[in-house]
Coordinates of C-alpha atoms and ligand atoms in Angstrom, one line a residue:
X1378 CA -73.7 65.4 37.8
X1379 CA -74.6 69.0 37.4
X1380 CA -70.9 69.9 38.6
X1381 CA -69.4 68.4 35.5
X1382 CA -70.6 71.4 33.6
X1383 CA -68.6 73.8 35.8
X1384 CA -65.3 72.8 34.0
X1385 CA -66.7 74.3 30.8
X1386 CA -66.0 71.3 28.6
X1387 CA -69.1 69.9 26.9
X1388 CA -70.3 68.3 23.6
X1389 CA -73.4 70.3 22.5
X1390 CA -75.7 68.0 20.7
X1391 CA -77.9 69.7 18.2
X1392 CA -81.1 67.3 17.9
X1393 CA -82.6 69.6 15.0
X1394 CA -79.5 68.6 12.9
X1395 CA -80.3 65.0 13.4
X1396 CA -83.8 65.7 12.1
X1397 CA -82.2 67.7 9.1
X1398 CA -80.1 64.6 8.2
X1399 CA -82.9 62.3 8.6
X1400 CA -85.1 64.6 6.2
X1401 CA -82.4 64.6 3.6
X1402 CA -82.2 60.7 3.5
X1403 CA -86.0 60.5 3.3
X1404 CA -86.2 63.0 0.4
X1405 CA -83.4 61.1 -1.4
X1406 CA -84.6 57.7 -1.0
X1407 CA -88.4 58.3 -1.6
X1408 CA -91.5 57.0 0.2
X1409 CA -90.8 53.3 -0.6
X1410 CA -87.5 53.1 1.4
X1411 CA -87.5 53.2 5.3
X1412 CA -84.6 54.9 7.1
X1413 CA -82.9 53.1 9.9
X1414 CA -81.1 55.6 12.3
X1415 CA -78.0 53.5 13.5
X1416 CA -77.4 54.7 17.2
X1417 CA -74.9 52.0 18.3
X1418 CA -72.1 53.0 20.6
X1419 CA -74.3 55.4 22.4
X1420 CA -75.4 57.2 19.3
X1421 CA -71.7 57.4 17.9
X1422 CA -70.9 59.4 21.1
X1423 CA -73.8 61.8 20.8
X1424 CA -76.3 60.0 23.3
X1425 CA -78.4 57.1 21.8
X1426 CA -81.7 57.8 23.5
X1427 CA -81.9 61.5 22.6
X1428 CA -80.7 61.0 19.1
X1429 CA -83.0 58.0 18.5
X1430 CA -86.0 60.2 19.7
X1431 CA -85.2 62.9 17.4
X1432 CA -84.6 60.7 14.5
X1433 CA -87.9 58.8 15.0
X1434 CA -89.7 62.0 15.4
X1435 CA -88.3 63.1 12.0
X1436 CA -89.3 60.1 10.2
X1437 CA -86.7 57.2 10.9
X1438 CA -88.8 54.0 11.0
X1439 CA -86.1 51.9 12.4
X1440 CA -83.4 52.0 14.8
X1441 CA -79.9 50.0 14.8
X1442 CA -77.7 49.0 17.6
X1443 CA -74.7 46.9 18.0
X1444 CA -75.9 44.8 21.0
X1445 CA -78.9 43.7 22.8
X1446 CA -78.1 45.7 25.8
X1447 CA -78.1 49.0 23.6
X1448 CA -81.4 47.9 22.3
X1449 CA -82.8 47.4 25.7
X1450 CA -81.8 50.9 26.7
X1451 CA -83.9 52.3 23.8
X1452 CA -86.9 50.2 24.8
X1453 CA -86.8 51.2 28.3
X1454 CA -86.7 54.9 27.2
X1455 CA -90.0 54.2 25.4
X1456 CA -89.0 53.9 21.8
X1457 CA -91.3 51.5 20.1
X1458 CA -90.3 51.2 16.6
X1459 CA -88.5 48.2 15.3
X1460 CA -84.9 48.0 16.6
X1461 CA -82.4 45.7 14.8
X1462 CA -79.4 44.3 16.8
X1463 CA -76.7 44.5 14.0
X1464 CA -74.1 42.6 15.8
X1465 CA -73.4 39.2 17.2
X1466 CA -75.6 37.9 20.2
X1467 CA -74.5 35.5 22.8
X1468 CA -77.3 33.1 24.3
X1469 CA -77.6 35.5 27.1
X1470 CA -78.0 38.5 24.8
X1471 CA -80.5 36.6 22.6
X1472 CA -82.6 36.2 25.7
X1473 CA -82.4 40.0 26.5
X1474 CA -83.2 40.8 22.9
X1475 CA -86.3 38.7 22.8
X1476 CA -87.6 39.9 26.0
X1477 CA -87.2 43.5 24.7
X1478 CA -88.8 42.7 21.3
X1479 CA -85.7 43.5 19.4
X1480 CA -85.0 42.2 16.0
X1481 CA -82.0 40.0 15.8
X1482 CA -79.3 39.6 13.0
X1483 CA -78.3 36.0 12.8
X1484 CA -75.4 34.4 10.9
X1485 CA -74.3 31.5 13.1
X1486 CA -75.6 28.4 14.8
X1487 CA -75.2 29.3 18.5
X1488 CA -77.3 32.4 18.3
X1489 CA -79.8 30.4 16.0
X1490 CA -80.1 27.7 18.6
X1491 CA -80.6 30.2 21.4
X1492 CA -83.3 31.9 19.4
X1493 CA -85.3 28.5 19.3
X1494 CA -84.7 27.8 23.0
X1495 CA -85.8 31.2 24.0
X1496 CA -88.7 31.6 21.7
X1497 CA -90.2 28.6 23.2
X1498 CA -89.7 29.6 26.8
X1499 CA -90.5 33.3 26.4
X1500 CA -93.5 32.7 24.2
X1501 CA -92.5 35.0 21.7
X1502 CA -92.0 34.8 17.8
X1503 CA -88.6 36.2 17.2
X1504 CA -88.0 38.5 14.2
X1505 CA -84.9 37.4 12.4
X1506 CA -82.7 39.1 9.7
X1507 CA -80.4 36.6 7.9
X1508 CA -76.9 38.3 7.3
X1509 CA -75.1 37.1 4.1
X1510 CA -71.4 37.6 3.5
X1511 CA -71.3 39.1 0.1
X1512 CA -67.6 40.0 0.5
X1513 CA -67.2 42.1 3.7
X1514 CA -65.3 38.9 4.9
X1515 CA -66.4 39.6 8.6
X1516 CA -69.6 38.1 9.7
X1517 CA -72.5 36.6 7.7
X1518 CA -73.3 33.3 6.2
X1519 CA -71.9 31.9 3.0
X1520 CA -74.2 32.6 0.1
X1521 CA -74.2 28.9 -1.0
X1522 CA -75.6 28.0 2.6
X1523 CA -78.6 30.3 2.3
X1524 CA -80.8 27.8 0.3
X1525 CA -79.6 24.7 1.9
X1526 CA -79.2 25.4 5.5
X1527 CA -80.9 28.7 6.4
X1528 CA -84.1 28.9 4.4
X1529 CA -85.5 25.6 5.9
X1530 CA -84.7 27.2 9.5
X1531 CA -86.1 30.6 8.8
X1532 CA -89.3 28.9 7.5
X1533 CA -90.0 27.1 10.8
X1534 CA -93.2 28.4 12.4
X1535 CA -91.8 29.7 15.7
X1536 CA -89.7 32.5 14.0
X1537 CA -90.7 35.4 11.8
X1538 CA -88.3 35.8 8.9
X1539 CA -88.2 39.5 8.8
X1540 CA -85.1 40.5 6.9
X1541 CA -82.4 39.7 4.4
X1542 CA -79.2 41.8 4.7
X1543 CA -75.5 42.2 4.0
X1544 CA -72.8 44.8 4.6
X1545 CA -70.5 46.6 2.1
X1546 CA -66.8 46.9 2.6
X1547 CA -65.9 49.6 0.5
X1548 CA -68.8 51.9 -0.2
X1549 CA -66.9 54.9 0.8
X1550 CA -63.9 54.3 -1.6
X1551 CA -63.2 56.0 -4.9
X1552 CA -63.9 52.9 -6.9
X1553 CA -67.2 51.3 -7.1
X1554 CA -65.8 48.2 -8.3
X1555 CA -66.1 46.0 -5.1
X1556 CA -69.4 47.5 -4.2
X1557 CA -70.9 46.4 -7.6
X1558 CA -69.5 42.8 -6.9
X1559 CA -71.0 42.7 -3.5
X1560 CA -74.4 44.0 -4.9
X1561 CA -74.2 41.3 -7.6
X1562 CA -73.7 38.5 -5.1
X1563 CA -76.6 39.9 -3.1
X1564 CA -78.9 40.0 -6.0
X1565 CA -78.0 36.4 -6.8
X1566 CA -78.9 35.2 -3.4
X1567 CA -82.2 37.0 -3.7
X1568 CA -82.7 35.5 -7.3
X1569 CA -82.0 31.9 -6.0
X1570 CA -84.5 32.3 -3.2
X1571 CA -87.1 33.7 -5.7
X1572 CA -86.4 31.2 -8.3
X1573 CA -87.4 28.3 -5.9
X1574 CA -90.7 29.9 -5.1
X1575 CA -89.8 30.8 -1.6
X1576 CA -91.3 34.2 -0.4
X1577 CA -88.7 36.8 0.3
X1578 CA -88.7 38.4 3.8
X1579 CA -90.5 42.0 4.0
X1580 CA -87.2 43.8 4.8
X1581 CA -84.2 43.6 2.5
X1582 CA -81.3 46.0 3.3
X1583 CA -77.7 46.6 2.3
X1584 CA -76.8 50.2 2.2
X1585 CA -74.8 52.1 5.0
X1586 CA -74.5 55.9 4.8
X1587 CA -72.1 56.1 1.9
X1588 CA -74.1 53.7 -0.3
X1589 CA -77.4 55.3 0.6
X1590 CA -76.0 58.5 -0.6
X1591 CA -74.3 57.4 -3.8
X1592 CA -75.6 53.9 -4.9
X1593 CA -79.4 53.9 -5.2
X1594 CA -79.3 50.4 -6.5
X1595 CA -78.4 49.4 -3.0
X1596 CA -81.4 50.9 -1.4
X1597 CA -83.9 47.9 -1.5
X1598 CA -86.6 48.9 1.2
X1599 CA -84.4 50.0 3.9
X1600 CA -81.0 52.0 4.3
X1601 CA -78.9 51.9 7.6
X1602 CA -77.8 55.3 8.2
X1603 CA -74.9 55.9 10.7
X1604 CA -72.1 58.4 10.3
X1605 CA -74.2 60.7 8.2
X1606 CA -77.0 61.0 10.6
X1607 CA -74.5 62.8 12.8
X1608 CA -73.5 65.2 9.9
X1609 CA -70.0 63.7 9.1
X1610 CA -69.3 63.0 5.5
X1611 CA -68.8 59.2 4.8
X1612 CA -66.5 60.1 1.8
X1613 CA -64.9 63.3 0.9
X1614 CA -67.2 64.4 -2.0
X1615 CA -70.5 63.6 -0.1
X1616 CA -73.2 66.2 -0.3
X1617 CA -73.3 68.6 2.7
X1618 CA -74.8 67.2 5.8
X1619 CA -75.5 69.0 9.1
X1620 CA -73.0 68.4 11.8
X1621 CA -74.7 67.5 15.1
X1622 CA -71.8 67.7 17.7
X1623 CA -70.1 70.9 18.8
X1624 CA -67.3 70.2 21.2
X1625 CA -66.1 73.1 23.3
X1626 CA -63.8 73.7 26.3
X1627 CA -62.5 76.9 28.1
X1628 CA -59.1 78.6 28.5
X1629 CA -57.8 77.9 32.2
X1630 CA -54.5 79.9 31.9
X1631 CA -52.8 82.4 29.6
X1632 CA -49.1 83.1 29.8
X1633 CA -46.1 84.5 27.8
X1634 CA -43.0 82.2 27.4
X1635 CA -39.6 83.2 26.2
X1636 CA -38.1 82.1 22.9
X1637 CA -36.4 78.6 23.6
X1638 CA -38.9 77.7 26.4
X1639 CA -40.5 74.2 26.3
X1640 CA -44.0 73.3 27.0
X1641 CA -45.4 70.1 28.4
X1642 CA -44.4 66.4 28.8
X1643 CA -41.4 65.2 27.0
X1644 CA -40.7 69.0 25.8
X1645 CA -42.1 68.1 22.4
X1646 CA -42.6 71.9 21.7
X1647 CA -39.9 74.4 21.7
X1648 CA -40.9 78.1 21.3
X1649 CA -39.0 79.6 18.5
X1650 CA -39.8 83.1 19.7
X1651 CA -41.6 84.9 22.6
X1652 CA -45.1 83.2 22.5
X1653 CA -48.4 83.4 24.2
X1654 CA -49.5 80.0 25.5
X1655 CA -53.1 79.1 26.5
X1656 CA -54.0 76.1 28.4
X1657 CA -57.2 74.4 27.7
X1658 CA -59.6 72.1 29.9
X1659 CA -59.4 69.1 27.6
X1660 CA -57.2 66.1 27.3
X1661 CA -56.8 62.5 26.1
X1662 CA -59.0 61.2 29.0
X1663 CA -61.8 63.2 27.4
X1664 CA -61.0 61.4 24.0
X1665 CA -58.9 64.1 22.5
X1666 CA -56.3 61.8 21.4
X1667 CA -52.7 62.3 22.2
X1668 CA -51.7 61.5 18.6
X1669 CA -53.2 65.1 18.0
X1670 CA -50.2 66.6 19.8
X1671 CA -48.6 69.3 17.7
X1672 CA -50.8 68.6 14.9
X1673 CA -54.5 70.0 15.5
X1674 CA -55.9 73.3 15.5
X1675 CA -58.6 74.7 18.0
X1676 CA -60.6 78.0 17.5
X1677 CA -60.6 80.8 19.9
X1678 CA -62.8 83.8 19.0
X1679 CA -63.0 82.3 15.5
X1680 CA -59.1 82.1 15.0
X1681 CA -57.2 79.1 14.5
X1682 CA -54.7 78.2 17.2
X1683 CA -52.1 75.4 16.9
X1684 CA -52.1 72.7 19.6
X1685 CA -48.5 72.8 20.8
X1686 CA -46.7 70.4 23.1
X1687 CA -48.0 66.9 24.3
X1688 CA -51.6 66.6 25.0
X1689 CA -52.0 65.7 28.7
X1690 CA -54.7 63.4 30.3
X1691 CA -56.9 66.5 31.3
X1692 CA -55.4 69.5 29.5
X1693 CA -53.7 70.7 26.4
X1694 CA -51.7 73.8 25.2
X1695 CA -52.2 76.1 22.4
X1696 CA -50.1 78.9 20.9
X1697 CA -52.1 82.0 20.6
X1698 CA -51.6 84.3 17.5
X1699 CA -49.9 87.7 18.5
X1700 CA -52.7 89.9 17.6
X1701 CA -55.3 87.9 19.6
X1702 CA -56.3 88.8 23.0
X1703 CA -57.2 85.6 25.2
X1704 CA -58.4 85.5 28.8
X1705 CA -59.1 82.7 31.2
X1706 CA -62.7 81.5 30.6
X1707 CA -62.6 82.1 26.9
X1708 CA -64.5 79.5 24.8
X1709 CA -62.3 77.0 22.9
X1710 CA -64.1 75.4 20.0
X1711 CA -62.4 71.8 19.4
X1712 CA -65.1 70.6 16.8
X1713 CA -67.7 73.0 15.3
X1714 CA -68.1 76.5 14.1
X1715 CA -67.0 79.8 15.8
X1716 CA -67.8 83.1 14.0
X1717 CA -66.6 82.6 10.3
X1718 CA -64.4 79.4 10.9
X1719 CA -65.2 75.9 11.5
X1720 CA -63.1 72.8 12.5
X1721 CA -65.0 69.6 11.2
X1722 CA -64.8 66.1 12.8
X1723 CA -63.3 64.9 9.5
X1724 CA -60.4 67.4 9.9
X1725 CA -59.7 66.2 13.3
X1726 CA -60.0 62.6 12.1
X1727 CA -57.3 63.4 9.3
X1728 CA -54.9 65.0 11.9
X1729 CA -55.1 61.8 14.0
X1730 CA -54.7 59.5 11.0
X1731 CA -58.0 58.0 11.7
X1732 CA -61.9 58.3 10.7
X1733 CA -64.5 60.5 12.1
X1734 CA -66.3 57.5 13.6
X1735 CA -63.3 56.8 16.0
X1736 CA -63.2 60.5 17.0
X1737 CA -66.7 60.8 17.7
X1738 CA -67.2 57.4 19.7
X1739 CA -64.1 58.2 21.5
X1740 CA -65.4 61.4 23.2
X1741 CA -65.4 59.9 26.8
X1742 CA -68.0 59.9 29.4
X1743 CA -66.4 62.7 31.4
X1744 CA -67.6 65.2 28.8
X1745 CA -71.1 66.2 29.5
X1746 CA -73.5 66.0 26.6
X1747 CA -75.8 69.2 26.4
X1748 CA -78.9 68.7 24.2
X1749 CA -79.9 71.7 22.3
Ligands
PLP1012 C1 -72.6 50.5 11.9 C2 -73.3 49.8 10.7 C3 -74.0 50.8 9.7 C4 -73.7 52.2 9.7 O1 -72.7 52.5 9.0 P1 -72.2 54.0 8.6 O2 -71.2 54.0 7.8 O3 -72.0 54.7 10.0 O4 -73.5 54.5 8.0 C5 -74.7 50.0 9.0 N1 -74.9 48.7 8.8 C6 -74.3 47.9 9.8 C7 -74.4 46.5 9.7 C8 -73.6 48.6 10.8 O5 -72.9 47.7 11.6

């Protein structure tokens, strides 16, 4: 394990930055709104347990995961705050979740039946969040089925109806039109429950990072913060957040090539003049995607260097500016600051024609995480 560091490629995870971002949401949302730190997919690639501990220490009252297995990992690490499984659960996962005292998101009969079955046998009272599809069109029960089908079930004595929730499809978009529509549907569901004299569950939640930042009307009493927790902007004009990951590597070779030389697989780069090429210990098996070939920049000594040639499995090549002296062992910053310059994960995502979420969760297990 320790030998992984010798390569010089690592993701440095700033746990104080997690705290900064949590504090920003706590200030913004006020004392009546709890903050859920969403740490699914191993904390968006940052390390779920360490991020969760920092988030809770700085005031996150809830944790969110995608699967029962992810929730179990947090329980085993000693985290005792409420943990909500946001995704679908198979009957086997329902059993794991209940044994680990995880809250469950329910939106279909199979998981519901498993909840009843295991509640009885495990002797627990499961905490259930009903997810309504207000327009995301992925999972969630139809609004018209809430009163007829789900409320009678959720009022059964062997379960705790803990939450009512939905998820937004377009809270990061320029237009707020669809978000308003989803909010209206959600408010209708709430009103139809209330008007029939049924008690609402204690926890009502709709907002992801983007909505938490720009639509206070979606806060209810809990916001689910994922990408912003890691310091990436959920939409371009979002307020400044504190980036958590710094991805660095090392120069492994420096050489001069003549004009007309080609570099790497497929010979996709041809030097138009005599050029200094540096090889770097990072490739697509580390999660630095091949689509970034001939598109991305990295930083060496605070200077931007273009990634040239095709990114290989374990290494890549960059063109070094003529006036920059580079040696084997020099630090290469892939994501993060170096002197006055910075490469953001949003920028890398743009070069790769994707979103920051996919870049962060794609950083592979071969890259050691160093917590600072
Ligand atoms: C992942 C997820 C979130 C967090 O979304 P961000 O855009 O990363 O803030 C919130 N809610 C649900 C249901 C999710 O699955």
